Every structure is written in structure tokens, then in C-alpha cells.
Short mmCIF file of C-alpha atoms in Angstrom, two decimals:
data_model
loop_
_atom_site.label_atom_id
_atom_site.label_comp_id
_atom_site.label_asym_id
_atom_site.label_seq_id
_atom_site.Cartn_x
_atom_site.Cartn_y
_atom_site.Cartn_z
CA ARG A 7 0.03 0.03 0.02
CA ASN A 8 1.14 3.60 -0.81
CA LEU A 9 4.43 2.64 -2.44
CA LEU A 10 7.08 5.23 -3.53
CA ASP A 11 6.38 6.30 -7.27
CA MET A 12 9.65 5.89 -9.18
CA ASP A 13 8.42 6.63 -12.78
CA THR A 14 8.27 9.94 -14.14
CA PHE A 15 5.27 9.65 -16.68
CA SER A 16 3.32 6.90 -14.74
CA LYS A 17 3.37 4.96 -11.80
CA SER A 18 5.82 2.37 -10.47
CA ASP A 19 5.54 -1.33 -11.69
CA PRO A 20 6.27 -3.17 -8.43
CA VAL A 21 7.42 -6.62 -7.81
CA VAL A 22 7.99 -8.65 -4.56
CA VAL A 23 10.94 -10.68 -3.94
CA LEU A 24 10.94 -13.16 -0.99
CA PHE A 25 14.31 -14.02 0.79
CA VAL A 26 14.67 -16.72 3.43
CA GLN A 27 17.22 -17.20 6.03
CA GLY A 28 18.77 -20.56 7.00
CA SER A 29 18.38 -21.88 10.29
CA GLY A 30 21.38 -20.61 12.46
CA SER A 31 22.82 -18.77 9.46
CA SER A 32 22.99 -15.04 8.49
CA GLU A 33 22.59 -15.62 4.85
CA TRP A 34 19.68 -14.64 2.91
CA LYS A 35 18.69 -16.88 -0.17
CA GLU A 36 15.96 -15.72 -2.89
CA PHE A 37 12.95 -18.10 -2.72
CA GLY A 38 10.71 -16.58 -5.09
CA ARG A 39 9.11 -13.59 -6.74
CA THR A 40 5.72 -12.23 -7.31
CA GLU A 41 4.33 -11.30 -10.63
CA VAL A 42 4.95 -7.61 -11.73
CA ILE A 43 2.02 -5.55 -11.47
CA ASP A 44 2.05 -2.38 -14.00
CA ASN A 45 1.07 1.13 -13.22
CA THR A 46 0.20 1.09 -9.40
CA LEU A 47 1.26 2.07 -6.05
CA ASN A 48 -1.12 -0.15 -4.39
CA PRO A 49 -0.56 -3.71 -5.83
CA ASP A 50 -2.50 -6.83 -4.89
CA PHE A 51 -0.25 -9.89 -5.72
CA VAL A 52 -1.82 -13.18 -6.73
CA ARG A 53 1.33 -15.30 -6.86
CA LYS A 54 1.67 -17.21 -3.54
CA PHE A 55 4.76 -18.33 -1.76
CA VAL A 56 4.39 -21.85 -0.37
CA LEU A 57 6.72 -22.53 2.87
CA ASP A 58 7.19 -25.40 5.12
CA TYR A 59 6.40 -24.14 8.43
CA TYR A 60 8.02 -25.56 11.50
CA PHE A 61 6.74 -24.00 14.92
CA GLU A 62 10.04 -24.94 16.62
CA GLU A 63 12.31 -22.89 14.37
CA LYS A 64 12.84 -19.05 13.81
CA GLN A 65 12.03 -18.60 10.10
CA ASN A 66 13.09 -15.31 9.17
CA LEU A 67 11.86 -13.93 5.80
CA ARG A 68 12.82 -10.66 3.93
CA PHE A 69 10.37 -9.06 1.38
CA ASP A 70 12.12 -6.67 -1.02
CA VAL A 71 9.88 -4.37 -3.02
CA ALA A 72 11.26 -3.28 -6.36
CA VAL A 73 10.46 -2.06 -9.87
CA LEU A 74 11.69 -4.66 -12.13
CA GLY A 75 13.72 -3.47 -15.11
CA ALA A 76 14.54 -0.03 -13.90
CA GLN A 77 15.86 -1.86 -10.61
CA ASP A 78 14.52 0.83 -8.46
CA PHE A 79 14.47 -0.31 -4.54
CA LEU A 80 11.03 0.66 -3.14
CA GLY A 81 11.56 -0.67 0.43
CA GLN A 82 11.76 -3.98 2.38
CA ALA A 83 10.29 -5.63 5.34
CA PHE A 84 11.72 -8.30 7.93
CA VAL A 85 9.40 -10.73 9.44
CA ALA A 86 9.63 -14.25 11.12
CA LEU A 87 6.90 -16.49 9.56
CA GLY A 88 5.85 -17.24 13.12
CA GLU A 89 4.77 -13.55 13.52
CA VAL A 90 2.43 -13.73 10.39
CA ILE A 91 0.93 -17.14 11.73
CA GLY A 92 0.57 -15.86 15.20
CA SER A 93 -0.95 -12.49 14.10
CA GLN A 94 -4.70 -11.83 14.22
CA ARG A 95 -6.40 -13.86 11.45
CA GLY A 96 -2.97 -14.76 10.05
CA ARG A 97 -2.83 -11.25 8.58
CA LEU A 98 0.10 -8.83 9.28
CA GLU A 99 0.95 -5.40 8.02
CA ARG A 100 4.61 -4.06 8.22
CA ALA A 101 6.06 -0.71 7.25
CA LEU A 102 8.55 -0.85 4.58
CA THR A 103 11.69 0.67 5.27
CA GLY A 104 15.23 1.16 3.41
CA VAL A 105 14.93 4.42 1.27
CA PRO A 106 16.47 7.19 3.46
CA GLY A 107 14.34 10.11 4.34
CA LYS A 108 11.17 8.61 2.60
CA ARG A 109 8.03 6.96 3.69
CA CYS A 110 8.03 3.64 1.57
CA GLY A 111 4.38 2.52 2.41
CA THR A 112 3.63 -0.77 3.92
CA ILE A 113 3.37 -4.36 3.01
CA LEU A 114 0.31 -6.59 3.97
CA LEU A 115 1.18 -10.45 4.51
CA LEU A 116 -1.46 -13.00 4.68
CA ALA A 117 -0.60 -16.69 5.69
CA GLU A 118 -3.08 -19.58 5.39
CA GLU A 119 -2.51 -23.17 5.89
CA LEU A 120 -2.78 -25.39 2.90
CA SER A 121 -5.72 -27.77 2.65
CA ASN A 122 -4.56 -31.25 2.92
CA CYS A 123 -7.59 -33.35 3.77
CA ARG A 124 -7.26 -33.52 7.56
CA ASP A 125 -10.16 -35.94 7.81
CA ILE A 126 -10.25 -39.12 9.55
CA VAL A 127 -12.44 -42.28 9.09
CA THR A 128 -13.60 -44.69 11.68
CA MET A 129 -15.09 -47.86 10.10
CA GLN A 130 -16.13 -51.38 10.99
CA LEU A 131 -16.55 -54.31 8.58
CA CYS A 132 -17.90 -57.99 9.08
CA ALA A 133 -18.04 -61.02 6.33
CA ASN A 134 -20.51 -63.73 5.84
CA LYS A 135 -19.97 -67.38 4.40
CA LEU A 136 -16.11 -66.79 3.55
CA ASP A 137 -14.54 -69.74 1.59
CA LYS A 138 -13.11 -72.39 3.76
CA LYS A 139 -9.40 -72.45 3.47
CA ASP A 140 -8.25 -74.56 6.50
CA PHE A 141 -8.03 -78.32 6.41
CA PHE A 142 -8.98 -78.89 9.93
CA GLY A 143 -10.71 -75.84 10.86
CA LYS A 144 -12.54 -72.85 9.38
CA SER A 145 -10.77 -69.95 8.00
CA ASP A 146 -8.66 -67.21 10.01
CA PRO A 147 -9.74 -64.01 7.90
CA PHE A 148 -8.10 -60.58 7.54
CA LEU A 149 -8.55 -57.72 5.22
CA VAL A 150 -5.92 -55.68 3.60
CA PHE A 151 -6.76 -52.19 2.26
CA TYR A 152 -4.94 -50.69 -0.72
CA ARG A 153 -4.79 -47.26 -2.17
CA SER A 154 -4.55 -46.70 -5.84
CA ASN A 155 -1.92 -44.35 -7.40
CA GLU A 156 -1.62 -42.17 -10.36
CA ASP A 157 0.18 -44.83 -12.34
CA GLY A 158 -2.35 -47.69 -11.68
CA THR A 159 -0.20 -49.37 -9.10
CA PHE A 160 -1.65 -50.02 -5.50
CA THR A 161 -0.17 -49.14 -2.05
CA ILE A 162 -1.03 -51.06 1.11
CA CYS A 163 -2.54 -48.80 3.62
CA HIS A 164 -4.23 -50.71 6.26
CA LYS A 165 -4.46 -54.32 7.57
CA THR A 166 -7.07 -55.64 10.10
CA GLU A 167 -6.62 -57.84 12.80
CA VAL A 168 -6.95 -61.65 12.19
CA VAL A 169 -10.33 -63.11 13.45
CA LYS A 170 -9.48 -66.85 14.21
CA ASN A 171 -11.62 -69.91 12.91
CA THR A 172 -14.71 -68.35 11.42
CA LEU A 173 -16.28 -67.81 8.17
CA ASN A 174 -18.33 -65.04 9.37
CA PRO A 175 -15.90 -62.67 11.07
CA VAL A 176 -16.56 -59.27 12.68
CA TRP A 177 -13.24 -57.01 12.59
CA GLN A 178 -12.89 -54.32 15.27
CA PRO A 179 -13.44 -50.71 14.25
CA PHE A 180 -10.43 -49.14 12.88
CA THR A 181 -9.41 -45.62 12.27
CA ILE A 182 -7.31 -44.23 9.23
CA PRO A 183 -6.71 -40.82 7.71
CA VAL A 184 -8.50 -40.01 4.44
CA ARG A 185 -5.02 -39.10 2.89
CA ALA A 186 -3.87 -42.53 3.61
CA LEU A 187 -6.89 -44.07 2.32
CA CYS A 188 -7.46 -42.06 -1.12
CA ASN A 189 -4.98 -39.11 -0.98
CA GLY A 190 -7.78 -36.70 -0.61
CA ASP A 191 -9.47 -37.94 -4.11
CA TYR A 192 -12.76 -39.33 -3.13
CA ASP A 193 -13.40 -41.04 -6.45
CA ARG A 194 -9.99 -42.89 -6.47
CA THR A 195 -10.31 -46.73 -6.22
CA VAL A 196 -9.75 -48.61 -3.00
CA LYS A 197 -9.00 -52.19 -3.44
CA ILE A 198 -9.64 -54.75 -0.44
CA ASP A 199 -8.31 -58.06 -0.38
CA VAL A 200 -9.55 -60.90 2.05
CA TYR A 201 -6.95 -63.52 3.12
CA ASP A 202 -7.01 -66.53 5.25
CA TRP A 203 -4.18 -66.11 7.83
CA ASP A 204 -1.16 -68.84 7.87
CA ARG A 205 1.35 -69.23 10.69
CA ASP A 206 4.19 -69.63 8.04
CA GLY A 207 3.27 -66.34 6.34
CA SER A 208 1.95 -67.86 3.20
CA HIS A 209 -1.79 -66.42 3.62
CA ASP A 210 -4.24 -67.92 1.20
CA PHE A 211 -6.03 -65.45 -0.91
CA ILE A 212 -9.94 -65.67 -0.60
CA GLY A 213 -10.94 -62.81 -2.77
CA GLU A 214 -11.21 -59.15 -3.50
CA PHE A 215 -13.53 -56.31 -4.06
CA ALA A 216 -13.32 -52.53 -5.01
CA THR A 217 -14.81 -49.48 -3.78
CA SER A 218 -14.14 -45.75 -3.25
CA TYR A 219 -14.18 -43.14 -0.33
CA ARG A 220 -17.39 -41.63 -1.72
CA GLU A 221 -19.06 -45.12 -1.71
CA LEU A 222 -17.88 -46.10 1.54
CA SER A 223 -19.03 -42.74 2.90
CA ARG A 224 -22.57 -43.63 1.72
CA ALA A 225 -22.63 -46.36 4.58
CA GLN A 226 -23.38 -43.60 6.96
CA SER A 227 -26.84 -43.95 6.21
CA GLN A 228 -26.99 -47.65 5.07
CA PHE A 229 -25.23 -50.90 5.27
CA THR A 230 -23.14 -51.63 2.24
CA VAL A 231 -22.61 -55.34 0.91
CA TYR A 232 -19.69 -56.19 -1.17
CA GLU A 233 -19.15 -59.52 -3.11
CA VAL A 234 -15.90 -61.04 -2.44
CA LEU A 235 -14.58 -62.44 -5.64
CA ASN A 236 -11.77 -64.93 -6.57
CA PRO A 237 -10.67 -64.22 -10.38
CA ARG A 238 -8.96 -67.62 -10.61
CA LYS A 239 -12.08 -69.46 -9.23
CA LYS A 240 -14.29 -67.46 -11.49
CA CYS A 241 -12.47 -68.55 -14.56
CA LYS A 242 -12.42 -72.26 -13.63
CA LYS A 243 -15.96 -72.66 -12.16
CA LYS A 244 -19.09 -71.90 -14.28
CA LYS A 245 -21.38 -72.00 -11.38
CA TYR A 246 -19.08 -69.84 -9.16
CA VAL A 247 -20.99 -66.83 -7.46
CA ASN A 248 -18.77 -65.40 -4.96
CA SER A 249 -16.40 -66.36 -2.18
CA GLY A 250 -18.56 -64.68 0.65
CA THR A 251 -19.59 -61.13 1.41
CA VAL A 252 -18.16 -58.12 3.29
CA THR A 253 -20.69 -55.77 4.94
CA LEU A 254 -19.86 -52.27 5.98
CA LEU A 255 -21.40 -52.15 9.31
CA SER A 256 -20.33 -48.38 10.16
CA PHE A 257 -18.35 -45.42 8.62
CA SER A 258 -17.82 -41.91 10.19
CA VAL A 259 -15.70 -39.08 9.66
CA GLU A 260 -14.09 -36.51 11.97
CA SER A 261 -11.83 -33.42 11.28
CA GLU A 262 -8.49 -33.55 12.85
CA PHE A 263 -7.32 -30.11 13.72
CA THR A 264 -3.87 -28.77 13.48
CA PHE A 265 -1.84 -26.42 15.82
CA VAL A 266 -2.31 -23.47 13.31
CA ASP A 267 -6.11 -23.87 13.38
CA TYR A 268 -5.84 -23.07 17.15
CA ILE A 269 -3.53 -20.27 16.72
CA ARG A 270 -5.48 -19.04 13.86
CA GLY A 271 -8.42 -19.41 15.90
CA GLY A 272 -7.08 -16.93 18.74
CA THR A 273 -5.34 -19.43 20.89
CA GLN A 274 -2.65 -17.37 22.85
CA LEU A 275 0.58 -19.00 24.11
CA ASN A 276 1.62 -17.39 27.51
CA PHE A 277 5.18 -17.99 28.11
CA THR A 278 6.71 -18.17 31.69
CA VAL A 279 10.38 -18.09 32.69
CA ALA A 280 11.85 -19.74 35.91
CA ILE A 281 15.52 -19.48 36.43
CA ASP A 282 17.71 -21.29 38.94
CA PHE A 283 19.59 -19.09 41.58
CA THR A 284 21.12 -21.94 43.56
CA ALA A 285 24.50 -21.76 44.77
CA SER A 286 25.75 -24.69 42.83
CA ASN A 287 25.68 -22.47 39.78
CA GLY A 288 28.90 -20.67 41.14
CA MET A 289 29.39 -16.95 41.97
CA PRO A 290 27.97 -14.91 39.10
CA SER A 291 31.08 -12.76 39.11
CA GLN A 292 33.67 -15.78 38.52
CA PRO A 293 34.11 -16.72 34.94
CA THR A 294 33.53 -20.53 36.29
CA SER A 295 29.97 -19.66 37.25
CA LEU A 296 27.04 -20.81 34.81
CA HIS A 297 25.62 -17.38 35.39
CA TYR A 298 28.87 -15.56 34.43
CA ALA A 299 28.25 -13.39 31.40
CA SER A 300 31.36 -12.15 29.77
CA PRO A 301 31.81 -9.10 27.50
CA TYR A 302 32.01 -11.18 24.60
CA GLN A 303 29.31 -13.86 25.05
CA LEU A 304 26.09 -14.87 27.04
CA SER A 305 25.86 -17.07 29.74
CA ALA A 306 24.23 -20.60 29.16
CA TYR A 307 21.13 -19.28 31.08
CA ALA A 308 20.86 -16.25 28.87
CA LEU A 309 21.32 -18.36 25.71
CA ALA A 310 18.88 -20.76 26.58
CA LEU A 311 16.45 -18.11 27.48
CA LYS A 312 16.71 -16.21 24.27
CA ALA A 313 16.64 -19.30 22.10
CA VAL A 314 13.28 -20.45 23.23
CA GLY A 315 11.87 -17.05 24.12
CA GLU A 316 12.47 -15.62 20.71
CA ILE A 317 10.31 -18.05 18.95
CA ILE A 318 7.50 -18.18 21.66
CA GLN A 319 7.09 -14.44 21.66
CA ASP A 320 5.92 -14.45 18.03
CA TYR A 321 2.63 -16.09 19.28
CA ASP A 322 2.25 -13.72 22.39
CA SER A 323 0.37 -10.63 21.58
CA ASP A 324 1.28 -8.75 24.42
CA LYS A 325 4.77 -9.52 24.75
CA LEU A 326 4.61 -9.70 28.47
CA PHE A 327 6.21 -12.57 30.12
CA PRO A 328 6.01 -13.40 34.00
CA ALA A 329 9.89 -14.33 34.98
CA TYR A 330 10.54 -15.80 38.37
CA GLY A 331 13.81 -16.96 40.08
CA PHE A 332 14.04 -19.70 42.66
CA GLY A 333 16.67 -20.73 45.24
CA ALA A 334 17.94 -17.55 46.37
CA LYS A 335 17.93 -15.46 49.75
CA LEU A 336 16.32 -12.18 49.04
CA PRO A 337 17.33 -8.75 50.40
CA PRO A 338 16.87 -7.00 52.84
CA ASP A 339 16.26 -9.94 55.32
CA GLY A 340 17.72 -12.98 53.61
CA LYS A 341 14.40 -14.84 53.33
CA ILE A 342 14.74 -17.80 50.92
CA SER A 343 12.31 -17.88 48.04
CA HIS A 344 11.38 -20.28 45.19
CA GLN A 345 9.25 -18.02 43.14
CA PHE A 346 10.47 -14.52 43.41
CA PRO A 347 9.68 -12.14 40.52
CA LEU A 348 12.93 -11.32 38.53
CA ASN A 349 11.64 -7.66 38.03
CA ASN A 350 11.13 -7.42 42.17
CA ASN A 351 7.31 -6.51 41.43
CA ALA A 352 5.36 -9.14 43.29
CA ASP A 353 1.93 -7.59 41.95
CA ASN A 354 3.19 -7.71 38.38
CA PRO A 355 6.07 -10.04 37.51
CA SER A 356 5.78 -9.50 33.73
CA CYS A 357 8.66 -8.26 31.61
CA ALA A 358 8.45 -6.51 28.29
CA GLY A 359 9.72 -8.88 25.73
CA ILE A 360 12.54 -11.46 26.11
CA GLU A 361 15.01 -8.50 26.34
CA GLY A 362 12.93 -7.20 29.40
CA VAL A 363 13.34 -10.84 30.96
CA LEU A 364 17.33 -10.82 30.28
CA GLU A 365 17.42 -7.35 31.93
CA SER A 366 15.52 -8.33 35.00
CA TYR A 367 17.67 -11.53 35.27
CA LEU A 368 20.75 -9.75 35.19
CA GLN A 369 19.62 -7.27 37.67
CA SER A 370 18.26 -9.95 39.99
CA LEU A 371 22.01 -11.54 39.84
CA ARG A 372 23.44 -8.33 41.38
CA THR A 373 20.90 -8.08 44.26
CA VAL A 374 20.03 -11.56 45.36
CA GLN A 375 22.28 -14.22 47.04
CA LEU A 376 22.31 -17.53 45.40
CA TYR A 377 21.37 -20.37 47.91
CA GLY A 378 19.21 -23.48 47.63
CA PRO A 379 17.79 -25.92 47.57
CA THR A 380 16.60 -26.64 44.02
CA ASN A 381 12.65 -26.81 44.33
CA PHE A 382 10.58 -26.72 41.09
CA ALA A 383 7.14 -27.45 42.65
CA PRO A 384 6.34 -23.75 43.84
CA VAL A 385 6.71 -22.35 40.38
CA ILE A 386 5.14 -25.25 38.48
CA ASN A 387 2.03 -24.69 40.72
CA GLN A 388 2.18 -20.86 40.38
CA VAL A 389 1.76 -21.53 36.47
CA ALA A 390 -0.84 -24.32 36.83
CA GLY A 391 -2.90 -21.84 39.01
CA ALA A 392 -2.93 -19.22 36.08
CA ALA A 393 -3.69 -22.05 33.73
CA ALA A 394 -6.53 -23.08 35.56
CA GLN A 395 -8.24 -19.72 35.51
CA VAL A 396 -9.04 -20.28 31.65
CA THR A 397 -9.51 -23.76 30.20
CA ASP A 398 -11.61 -22.98 27.32
CA GLY A 399 -8.62 -23.21 24.79
CA SER A 400 -8.22 -19.71 24.32
CA GLN A 401 -4.99 -19.64 26.41
CA TYR A 402 -2.17 -22.12 26.56
CA HIS A 403 1.01 -21.74 29.04
CA VAL A 404 4.38 -22.68 28.55
CA LEU A 405 6.66 -22.63 31.36
CA LEU A 406 10.46 -22.61 30.66
CA ILE A 407 12.67 -23.77 33.69
CA ILE A 408 16.48 -23.32 33.37
CA THR A 409 18.52 -25.17 35.99
CA ASP A 410 21.93 -26.44 36.77
CA GLY A 411 21.08 -29.60 38.50
CA VAL A 412 19.80 -31.99 41.18
CA ILE A 413 16.22 -31.53 42.25
CA SER A 414 15.52 -31.35 45.73
CA ASP A 415 11.65 -31.75 45.75
CA MET A 416 11.18 -34.54 43.58
CA LEU A 417 7.99 -35.99 45.04
CA GLN A 418 6.10 -32.58 45.22
CA THR A 419 7.39 -31.70 41.62
CA LYS A 420 5.72 -34.83 40.44
CA GLU A 421 2.58 -34.30 42.17
CA ALA A 422 2.75 -30.74 40.55
CA ILE A 423 3.24 -32.29 37.19
CA VAL A 424 0.51 -34.87 37.57
CA THR A 425 -2.08 -31.82 38.62
CA ALA A 426 -0.89 -29.62 35.77
CA SER A 427 -0.94 -32.36 32.92
CA ALA A 428 -5.12 -31.88 32.99
CA LEU A 429 -4.44 -28.19 32.53
CA PRO A 430 -3.37 -25.99 29.37
CA MET A 431 0.26 -25.87 29.83
CA SER A 432 3.47 -27.40 28.74
CA ILE A 433 6.76 -27.58 30.81
CA ILE A 434 10.37 -27.06 29.18
CA ILE A 435 13.41 -27.84 31.32
CA VAL A 436 16.83 -26.83 29.99
CA GLY A 437 19.68 -28.39 32.00
CA VAL A 438 22.74 -26.24 32.04
CA GLY A 439 26.11 -27.39 33.27
CA PRO A 440 27.94 -30.83 33.76
CA ALA A 441 25.74 -32.42 36.41
CA GLU A 442 23.90 -35.60 35.54
CA PHE A 443 20.23 -35.27 34.89
CA GLU A 444 18.47 -38.59 35.62
CA ALA A 445 15.66 -36.97 37.54
CA MET A 446 14.95 -34.72 34.62
CA GLU A 447 14.84 -37.50 32.31
CA GLU A 448 12.35 -39.36 34.66
CA LEU A 449 10.15 -36.12 34.79
CA ASP A 450 10.03 -36.03 30.77
CA GLY A 451 7.84 -38.99 30.83
CA ASP A 452 8.72 -40.03 27.31
CA GLU A 453 9.57 -43.81 28.52
CA VAL A 454 7.40 -44.05 31.65
CA ARG A 455 4.24 -41.52 32.30
CA VAL A 456 4.95 -39.42 35.40
CA SER A 457 2.89 -40.68 38.43
CA SER A 458 2.46 -39.55 41.93
CA ARG A 459 0.74 -41.37 44.79
CA GLY A 460 -1.01 -43.66 42.34
CA ARG A 461 -2.14 -40.98 40.04
CA TYR A 462 -0.73 -40.91 36.51
CA ALA A 463 -0.22 -37.70 34.29
CA GLU A 464 -3.32 -37.12 32.06
CA ARG A 465 -0.67 -36.41 29.20
CA ASP A 466 3.02 -35.94 28.74
CA ILE A 467 3.68 -32.26 29.37
CA VAL A 468 7.42 -32.09 29.99
CA GLN A 469 10.27 -31.96 27.60
CA PHE A 470 13.80 -31.84 29.13
CA VAL A 471 17.13 -31.23 27.06
CA PRO A 472 20.63 -30.74 28.40
CA PHE A 473 22.19 -27.70 27.16
CA ARG A 474 25.69 -29.10 26.71
CA ASP A 475 24.33 -31.28 23.65
CA TYR A 476 23.67 -28.29 21.67
CA VAL A 477 26.77 -26.33 22.25
CA ASP A 478 28.38 -25.81 18.71
CA ASP A 479 32.07 -26.94 18.56
CA SER A 480 33.05 -23.80 16.49
CA GLY A 481 31.71 -21.58 19.15
CA ASN A 482 28.71 -20.30 16.80
CA GLN A 483 25.85 -19.18 19.62
CA VAL A 484 23.39 -18.50 16.84
CA LEU A 485 23.73 -22.16 15.70
CA SER A 486 23.56 -23.50 19.01
CA MET A 487 20.39 -21.33 19.76
CA ALA A 488 18.76 -22.57 16.68
CA ARG A 489 19.32 -26.23 17.58
CA LEU A 490 18.32 -25.94 21.02
CA ALA A 491 15.18 -24.09 20.46
CA LYS A 492 14.12 -26.70 17.59
CA ASP A 493 14.36 -29.70 20.05
CA VAL A 494 12.84 -28.03 23.13
CA LEU A 495 9.81 -26.92 21.07
CA ALA A 496 9.18 -29.88 18.94
CA GLU A 497 6.64 -31.22 21.23
CA ILE A 498 4.79 -28.01 22.19
CA PRO A 499 2.14 -28.08 19.02
CA GLU A 500 1.53 -31.93 19.84
CA GLN A 501 1.08 -31.31 23.55
CA LEU A 502 -1.39 -28.36 23.01
CA LEU A 503 -3.20 -30.66 20.46
CA SER A 504 -3.33 -33.37 23.06
CA TYR A 505 -5.04 -31.12 25.75
CA MET A 506 -7.65 -29.91 23.13
CA LYS A 507 -8.46 -33.08 22.02
CA THR A 508 -8.63 -34.67 25.66
CA HIS A 509 -11.05 -31.85 26.61
CA ASP A 510 -12.91 -31.87 23.36
CA ILE A 511 -12.03 -28.21 22.36
CA LYS A 512 -12.34 -27.16 18.79
CA PRO A 513 -10.62 -24.24 17.22
CA ARG A 514 -12.51 -21.09 17.01
CA ARG A 515 -13.35 -20.06 13.74
CA ALA A 516 -11.16 -17.06 12.41
CA ASP A 517 -13.24 -14.01 11.50
CA PRO A 518 -13.42 -13.73 7.64
#
């Protein structure tokens, strides 16, 4: 909108060139160009850019607006893909800059998720009077589903369980994505083979039939019966009718929502930080301390905070982040606290942006005394209390805990995690320093679900990573941060979806 006019006798003929920056790299590469629109300062471009989107990565984009041919530069805008997706209705307006002393106008960016047929089908089938294949007993039938491909070949996409010793099996209901069944083409052939299971793997072919997604979907209102035919038998026997029938008993479809659906529908990510101020970190003024910030590089704590925070902040509209410390003695009376606000404001512990959190963290290092023990439960319960206030899916909380070591309140922490697992929240733990982190691995719950006093966590909400695994050998901090953010944030979309699904919360429709 309102671009600079570079032509003498008419208006500019603008084009937009998109550049992308590689993860952990400062190099910009051209990704693509829009069409040129002649003679306008308010162009609406039709050509779309199709990008792969990764929540856990900082995907930096640069849009250069120019007049093609004359090579006149009209301005540019820098933006992260997450900012566009996280903005209201996936629509972001950004001022163009880059021409000294001139107002360059604005660029409007709209992001939409490509439709990829996210429906999931649940169906149940039974069979009647199938051919007897076993010498001493009846058949042990199972079904194999195949999707047809563009080139006329077939790809297996589902096998039912085997039902033993019957010619009239009833198979269990099963669920399959529509993508897997027909690649979103409702009229594409779906071939179903019926086999008799044999222990040695040489399963006997009973027969086959063909259908399509569209035909199967009609079973929502009626039973559909298919004849099972064996082509070889049909050729040999004149009186051959069929090798039995298969009946579709039920067929239902539901949509599977994505992380982007919820973000576009207005779900806000609320980011809270908790930093370990226990004495085991070492005196902050000493170069051996994990909190030591040299003039040349950030401490491990600051790096972890920046890496994760800079991605999450794109999805938080107010950019205000509550930030706490734990395990320190506070002035003036030396009282030990496990959830003190880094900005020293108990009424409003929020800091403005990740830079504000960093500033408050460095200020706290100068004023509090590092002490102990290492207690997680108070700050987990603090965020859980906030998460419990709004459970309708419009808010989701992410707590980042950065710590150097052995946890002192393991039982209470497990209890807090089990309680929090029923709430809209996730917990990221980054372990810094050389300690062994067995307890953190246990809290992660990837292998064994966290439990406390006989209660199990409703879902896995904890992701733990040791910071040392991400330190780049060449000392490239940007690369270290990109790798760390990628791994610690990778599970957040899935955890958010698991909460929404468990509580049957559908995304709100974005306003048109």
C-alpha cells in the first residue's frame, strides 16, 4: 500500500522478492518472486509463496519491493513466519523501510494453511460365508486395504486384525486418515483383499472387491454389502457366484485439527520463565559460574532463555512474560524464595519482551544471594494456578525452567506435574552445566508416564534437554540457539493438540 512512485510519466511497476534465511545462518537466499503489476502504487499480488512451516524454528523472511527492469528499490520488510501465523487472522501489516528520508508505504502479508484433507475415518466391517481354506478348521480371515496410485499401481494402507477360526468374522472398528486411504481424491479406487491367515506367512487369498471413499461414505446412512470375488475361481468354475460377502457396518468421519488451526482461531501462548538461583551455579562474578556473562558472550542461562523465548514471543500478543527465580536469599532480610519475580514486582511479575526478561535476570543476579535448595514445585504450581483460570482453549501456558542440577523436591514436583497435566500447559526444562540429569529424564515422561501417589499424568507435558548437547564446537552461538530451540519446542504443538483433544475443544473460527 502507498508505495514510492519511481516513474516519471506513470506509476511504479512493482514486484516483491522473498528471501529466506537458513536456520542458524545469517545468509539470505532468494525463495521466489511475485508477478509484476504495472502502473500502480497499491498492488494486490496473486502469486503465492508456499513455505514449509516449523513452529520450533525461527524462520526469518525478507520481502524486497522493487521496480523490475529499472531496478529501483522501493523498500523492504523483515518478519518471522511465526509472527504472521501468530497475528490476528494470519494477517500482518508491516512498514517498508530502506529508502533514507522517505516513507516507503506498507506491505500486507496473509498466511493460510494449505488444505491437506485432515479428515479421519472410523469404520467397521464384517464378513459372511467366506470360503473355507483350512483343512482342519475354518478360515482365519483378515482384510488388506490398498490405495490406488496415479500410475495404476496399488499401495497397502491398512491391515485389520486376524479373526480366528470363522467364516463369519466381525473385525474391530479401525481409524485411518482419508489422506492414507485415497490421498484426498474421493473417487479414487480403494481395493480390499480378503486373506486366510497362515502361521508360516503364506496367507491364502480368498478374494477381493473394490470401492471408493465416496461409496464407503454412503454407509453412514445404510449398510453396504460387497461381493468377495476370486478371479481364478471365477475363470475355472462356471457356477461360481462369490467367495462370500463383506458388509460395511459403520463409517464415520471427523476432522483432525492442527496447531495452526488453534493459533489462527485465537489461542494465545503465554510464556513464563523460571531461573535457577541456587549456589551450585557458582558465584556470578566468577568466570567458572554458569551465570557468568563475559563481555563477549552470553551465559548458558541467557542463551537458553533467548533461544526459546524469541520463538515463543511471536505467538504472544502482549509480549509480556512473567519471569521468576528460585533458590535464592532475597534482600533485605535474607528470606529464601522459590518463586520471586525477577523484576522485583510481586503484583506484576511480567517483563516486556525477552530483552526485558534478560534485563531483569541480570539485575537480580546483582541483588540476590545464590542459595538453595532446588525446588521446582512452587513455580510449577504458580503457572498451573494461572492455567486453571482459563481452560476453554483460548490460552495455553508454556513454562521454561532453566536449572543446573539435582532437584530437591522430586515428590512434590511429580505431584505438581500430574496436576498440571490436566491443564492447558507445557513445561520445558533446560539443564545447564555438567551435572547428571537422571531426575529430569524421569520427569520428561517419554519412556514412563509421570505418576504421584497412584495418579498418572493425564498426558506428557514435560520436555527436558541438556544444554551441553547443543553447544556448537565452533563456538557459533546462533547455531547453538537454533538447535536448542528446535528440540525443546518440537513437542509443544503436539502437547497443545493433546490437551484440546482430551477436553474436546475445537478451534474457534477465525473471522473472515
